[in-house]
Amino acid sequence: ILNVEQSPQSLHVQEGDSTNFTCSFPSSNFYALHWYRWETAKSPEALFVMTLNGDEKKKGRISATLNTKEGYSYLYIKGSQPEDSATYLCALPTGNQFYFGTGTSLTVIP
Amino acid sequence: NAGVMQNPRHLVRRRGQEARLRCSPMKGHSHVYWYRQLPEEGLKFMVYLQKENIIDESGMPKERFSAEFPKEGPSILRIQQVVRGDSAAYFCASSPQGAGLNYGYTFGSGTRLTVV
């Protein structure tokens, strides 16, 4: 069993604010880390796959960094918009399965 | 290009009945995964299948649960003699090859099972 933790559990920000949240994982036997965005009543949607220590990925206003030595990844959202409201999941593949964190629920207040 | 299709979206069953959940993977994907989300918990792995083969069912409860992915047709997750504790959201995901390093999942929208 792989313990994947995300913090904070939930977050409320004003429109236009930048924000970030954390995914923590055991640094031993790291293989890859996946970030997903999950809007209410929809299916989780892939954001990033990160594999190398020091990786930085960017998609529009969303970016992510990876530190495999200390076992964490940050997801950043610059200038949050109401459409960014969703739950953000990280997941680590091990063997035939992914271990998911419980997610960070982001609400952007207009 | 349809994504992963799950049906039904919502399913209500009485205790003791059978529940059948269907999943059609994305076109071109031959790897199917089932995950369950219990209330207040994260997504938990249940089973990994390829066409006509169960590759890993280590996350499936030993009794009452079964899964298949026949040569033709959707993958089916079957729960026999459902109990209240089976109430959860069941998600199917697919990938073109084994997911992990280079491939992530494409998820369906889930089936929300309620046992009354």
Tab-separated table of C-alpha atoms in Angstrom:
chain	number	residue	atom	x	y	z
A	1	ILE	CA	0.000	0.000	0.000
A	2	LEU	CA	1.321	3.413	-0.981
A	3	ASN	CA	0.367	6.362	1.208
A	4	VAL	CA	-0.426	9.372	-0.987
A	5	GLU	CA	-1.479	12.494	0.877
A	6	GLN	CA	-2.850	15.747	-0.419
A	7	SER	CA	-3.190	19.030	1.375
A	8	PRO	CA	-5.137	21.042	2.015
A	9	GLN	CA	-8.321	19.004	1.790
A	10	SER	CA	-10.242	22.031	0.550
A	11	LEU	CA	-9.481	25.569	-0.435
A	12	HIS	CA	-11.538	28.666	-1.187
A	13	VAL	CA	-9.886	31.506	-3.095
A	14	GLN	CA	-11.065	34.711	-4.688
A	15	GLU	CA	-11.101	35.022	-8.454
A	16	GLY	CA	-7.727	36.319	-9.601
A	17	ASP	CA	-5.776	34.887	-6.665
A	18	SER	CA	-2.983	32.432	-7.283
A	19	THR	CA	-2.936	29.252	-5.256
A	20	ASN	CA	-1.048	26.027	-4.790
A	21	PHE	CA	-1.486	22.677	-3.123
A	22	THR	CA	0.620	19.663	-2.309
A	23	CYS	CA	0.815	15.965	-3.041
A	24	SER	CA	3.135	13.988	-0.713
A	25	PHE	CA	4.308	10.445	-1.288
A	26	PRO	CA	7.021	8.017	-0.170
A	27	SER	CA	10.193	8.921	-2.049
A	28	SER	CA	11.450	5.339	-2.301
A	29	ASN	CA	10.585	3.334	-5.434
A	30	PHE	CA	9.180	6.355	-7.237
A	31	TYR	CA	8.018	5.629	-10.776
A	32	ALA	CA	5.743	8.468	-11.924
A	33	LEU	CA	3.149	10.898	-10.640
A	34	HIS	CA	-0.073	11.835	-12.374
A	35	TRP	CA	-2.252	14.886	-11.720
A	36	TYR	CA	-5.956	14.833	-12.552
A	37	ARG	CA	-8.624	17.508	-12.507
A	38	TRP	CA	-12.109	16.357	-11.492
A	39	GLU	CA	-15.110	18.608	-11.921
A	40	THR	CA	-18.314	17.741	-10.112
A	41	ALA	CA	-20.516	15.273	-12.018
A	42	LYS	CA	-17.819	14.713	-14.630
A	43	SER	CA	-14.954	12.254	-14.969
A	44	PRO	CA	-11.383	12.895	-13.815
A	45	GLU	CA	-9.343	14.469	-16.593
A	46	ALA	CA	-5.589	14.012	-16.961
A	47	LEU	CA	-3.473	17.129	-16.409
A	48	PHE	CA	0.167	16.069	-16.135
A	49	VAL	CA	2.408	13.011	-16.001
A	50	MET	CA	5.638	13.694	-14.141
A	51	THR	CA	8.548	11.315	-13.943
A	52	LEU	CA	11.877	13.057	-13.309
A	53	ASN	CA	13.083	14.862	-10.207
A	54	GLY	CA	12.895	18.577	-10.912
A	55	ASP	CA	10.245	18.152	-13.620
A	56	GLU	CA	8.110	21.199	-14.278
A	57	LYS	CA	5.023	20.955	-16.446
A	58	LYS	CA	2.686	23.738	-17.541
A	59	LYS	CA	-0.723	23.909	-19.178
A	60	GLY	CA	-2.105	27.420	-19.472
A	61	ARG	CA	-2.357	28.898	-15.978
A	62	ILE	CA	-1.737	25.558	-14.273
A	63	SER	CA	1.733	24.250	-13.576
A	64	ALA	CA	3.269	21.498	-11.486
A	65	THR	CA	6.661	20.687	-10.026
A	66	LEU	CA	8.113	17.440	-8.752
A	67	ASN	CA	10.657	16.642	-6.045
A	68	THR	CA	11.196	12.892	-5.897
A	69	LYS	CA	14.005	13.083	-3.325
A	70	GLU	CA	11.776	14.623	-0.674
A	71	GLY	CA	8.561	13.077	-1.968
A	72	TYR	CA	6.265	15.904	-2.994
A	73	SER	CA	4.705	17.627	-5.963
A	74	TYR	CA	3.133	21.070	-6.046
A	75	LEU	CA	0.309	22.146	-8.302
A	76	TYR	CA	0.048	25.897	-8.942
A	77	ILE	CA	-2.828	27.831	-10.425
A	78	LYS	CA	-2.082	31.412	-11.434
A	79	GLY	CA	-4.916	33.931	-11.467
A	80	SER	CA	-7.658	31.473	-10.463
A	81	GLN	CA	-10.915	31.598	-12.396
A	82	PRO	CA	-14.319	30.179	-11.414
A	83	GLU	CA	-13.915	27.475	-14.067
A	84	ASP	CA	-10.869	26.207	-12.149
A	85	SER	CA	-13.213	25.042	-9.383
A	86	ALA	CA	-12.723	21.289	-9.172
A	87	THR	CA	-11.047	18.588	-7.143
A	88	TYR	CA	-7.400	18.045	-8.025
A	89	LEU	CA	-6.130	14.495	-7.578
A	90	CYS	CA	-2.628	13.130	-7.639
A	91	ALA	CA	-1.901	9.461	-8.213
A	92	LEU	CA	1.147	7.230	-8.210
A	93	PRO	CA	1.319	4.077	-10.291
A	94	THR	CA	2.720	0.991	-8.600
A	95	GLY	CA	2.436	-2.409	-10.170
A	96	ASN	CA	-0.879	-2.666	-11.965
A	97	GLN	CA	-2.682	0.061	-10.074
A	98	PHE	CA	-2.636	3.729	-9.219
A	99	TYR	CA	-2.743	4.940	-5.630
A	100	PHE	CA	-4.795	8.105	-5.462
A	101	GLY	CA	-4.751	10.849	-2.894
A	102	THR	CA	-8.106	12.029	-1.579
A	103	GLY	CA	-7.783	15.266	-3.519
A	104	THR	CA	-7.806	18.994	-2.894
A	105	SER	CA	-11.197	20.586	-3.518
A	106	LEU	CA	-10.751	24.081	-4.938
A	107	THR	CA	-13.555	26.635	-5.012
A	108	VAL	CA	-12.909	29.915	-6.792
A	109	ILE	CA	-15.262	32.649	-5.638
A	110	PRO	CA	-16.214	35.194	-8.333
B	1	ASN	CA	-14.510	10.151	-30.588
B	2	ALA	CA	-16.428	8.879	-27.600
B	3	GLY	CA	-14.511	8.536	-24.379
B	4	VAL	CA	-15.044	5.867	-21.779
B	5	MET	CA	-18.754	5.104	-21.539
B	6	GLN	CA	-20.246	3.822	-18.332
B	7	ASN	CA	-23.830	2.889	-17.720
B	8	PRO	CA	-26.007	3.235	-15.933
B	9	ARG	CA	-25.056	6.559	-14.321
B	10	HIS	CA	-27.191	5.785	-11.298
B	11	LEU	CA	-28.317	2.397	-10.067
B	12	VAL	CA	-30.551	1.621	-7.119
B	13	ARG	CA	-30.714	-1.930	-5.841
B	14	ARG	CA	-32.379	-3.538	-2.852
B	15	ARG	CA	-30.271	-5.597	-0.505
B	16	GLY	CA	-29.759	-9.071	-1.920
B	17	GLN	CA	-30.189	-8.090	-5.578
B	18	GLU	CA	-27.500	-8.170	-8.227
B	19	ALA	CA	-25.864	-5.069	-9.687
B	20	ARG	CA	-24.305	-5.039	-13.133
B	21	LEU	CA	-22.139	-2.112	-14.132
B	22	ARG	CA	-20.987	-1.714	-17.721
B	23	CYS	CA	-17.968	0.001	-19.184
B	24	SER	CA	-17.004	0.492	-22.817
B	25	PRO	CA	-13.394	1.664	-23.067
B	26	MET	CA	-12.219	4.439	-25.301
B	27	LYS	CA	-11.743	3.361	-28.919
B	28	GLY	CA	-8.303	1.853	-29.349
B	29	HIS	CA	-7.890	1.115	-25.633
B	30	SER	CA	-7.588	-2.515	-24.650
B	31	HIS	CA	-6.763	-2.069	-20.951
B	32	VAL	CA	-9.625	-1.542	-18.507
B	33	TYR	CA	-9.483	-0.712	-14.801
B	34	TRP	CA	-12.241	-0.501	-12.201
B	35	TYR	CA	-11.987	1.751	-9.163
B	36	ARG	CA	-14.385	2.327	-6.299
B	37	GLN	CA	-14.922	5.482	-4.308
B	38	LEU	CA	-16.587	4.927	-0.967
B	39	PRO	CA	-18.118	7.950	0.793
B	40	GLU	CA	-15.418	10.268	2.188
B	41	GLU	CA	-12.634	8.136	0.682
B	42	GLY	CA	-10.389	8.300	-2.353
B	43	LEU	CA	-10.444	6.130	-5.435
B	44	LYS	CA	-9.416	2.550	-4.637
B	45	PHE	CA	-8.261	0.013	-7.201
B	46	MET	CA	-10.416	-3.039	-7.741
B	47	VAL	CA	-9.405	-4.890	-10.900
B	48	TYR	CA	-7.377	-4.611	-14.106
B	49	LEU	CA	-8.462	-6.444	-17.247
B	50	GLN	CA	-7.462	-6.870	-20.832
B	51	LYS	CA	-9.636	-8.527	-23.433
B	52	GLU	CA	-10.755	-11.921	-22.048
B	53	ASN	CA	-8.163	-11.781	-19.254
B	54	ILE	CA	-8.132	-10.644	-15.655
B	55	ILE	CA	-4.637	-9.297	-15.088
B	56	ASP	CA	-4.905	-8.194	-11.460
B	57	GLU	CA	-7.915	-8.515	-9.174
B	58	SER	CA	-6.077	-7.883	-5.940
B	59	GLY	CA	-8.411	-5.012	-5.007
B	60	MET	CA	-11.635	-6.957	-5.458
B	61	PRO	CA	-13.498	-8.250	-2.423
B	62	LYS	CA	-13.159	-12.029	-2.420
B	63	GLU	CA	-16.873	-12.727	-2.366
B	64	ARG	CA	-19.824	-11.457	-4.399
B	65	PHE	CA	-17.705	-9.324	-6.785
B	66	SER	CA	-16.600	-10.393	-10.244
B	67	ALA	CA	-15.433	-8.686	-13.407
B	68	GLU	CA	-15.067	-9.624	-17.021
B	69	PHE	CA	-13.981	-8.056	-20.285
B	70	PRO	CA	-15.194	-10.338	-23.074
B	71	LYS	CA	-13.850	-10.444	-26.602
B	72	GLU	CA	-16.938	-8.593	-27.779
B	73	GLY	CA	-18.827	-6.034	-25.757
B	74	PRO	CA	-18.212	-3.938	-22.683
B	75	SER	CA	-16.454	-4.805	-19.471
B	76	ILE	CA	-18.895	-5.814	-16.730
B	77	LEU	CA	-18.482	-5.433	-12.990
B	78	ARG	CA	-20.974	-7.689	-11.231
B	79	ILE	CA	-21.914	-7.487	-7.593
B	80	GLN	CA	-24.101	-10.292	-6.321
B	81	GLN	CA	-26.344	-10.085	-3.253
B	82	VAL	CA	-25.592	-6.429	-2.691
B	83	VAL	CA	-25.365	-5.019	0.821
B	84	ARG	CA	-25.584	-1.415	2.038
B	85	GLY	CA	-21.799	-1.218	2.292
B	86	ASP	CA	-21.547	-1.661	-1.486
B	87	SER	CA	-23.091	1.779	-1.988
B	88	ALA	CA	-20.373	3.774	-3.702
B	89	ALA	CA	-19.320	5.355	-6.966
B	90	TYR	CA	-17.690	2.871	-9.327
B	91	PHE	CA	-15.368	4.275	-11.961
B	92	CYS	CA	-14.005	2.592	-15.031
B	93	ALA	CA	-10.850	3.793	-16.753
B	94	SER	CA	-9.036	2.666	-19.880
B	95	SER	CA	-5.607	3.101	-21.417
B	96	PRO	CA	-4.047	2.117	-24.747
B	97	GLN	CA	-1.284	0.198	-22.995
B	98	GLY	CA	-0.616	-0.546	-19.356
B	99	ALA	CA	-1.001	2.741	-17.502
B	100	GLY	CA	1.848	4.040	-15.409
B	101	LEU	CA	4.962	5.677	-16.762
B	102	ASN	CA	3.803	7.083	-20.077
B	103	TYR	CA	0.082	6.469	-20.064
B	104	GLY	CA	-2.502	7.667	-17.633
B	105	TYR	CA	-6.144	6.785	-17.451
B	106	THR	CA	-9.099	8.019	-19.411
B	107	PHE	CA	-11.970	7.816	-16.963
B	108	GLY	CA	-15.658	7.267	-17.424
B	109	SER	CA	-18.205	9.337	-15.532
B	110	GLY	CA	-18.902	6.589	-13.047
B	111	THR	CA	-21.885	4.596	-11.845
B	112	ARG	CA	-23.337	5.616	-8.520
B	113	LEU	CA	-24.739	2.539	-6.818
B	114	THR	CA	-27.185	2.972	-3.976
B	115	VAL	CA	-28.286	-0.066	-2.019
B	116	VAL	CA	-31.542	0.389	-0.130
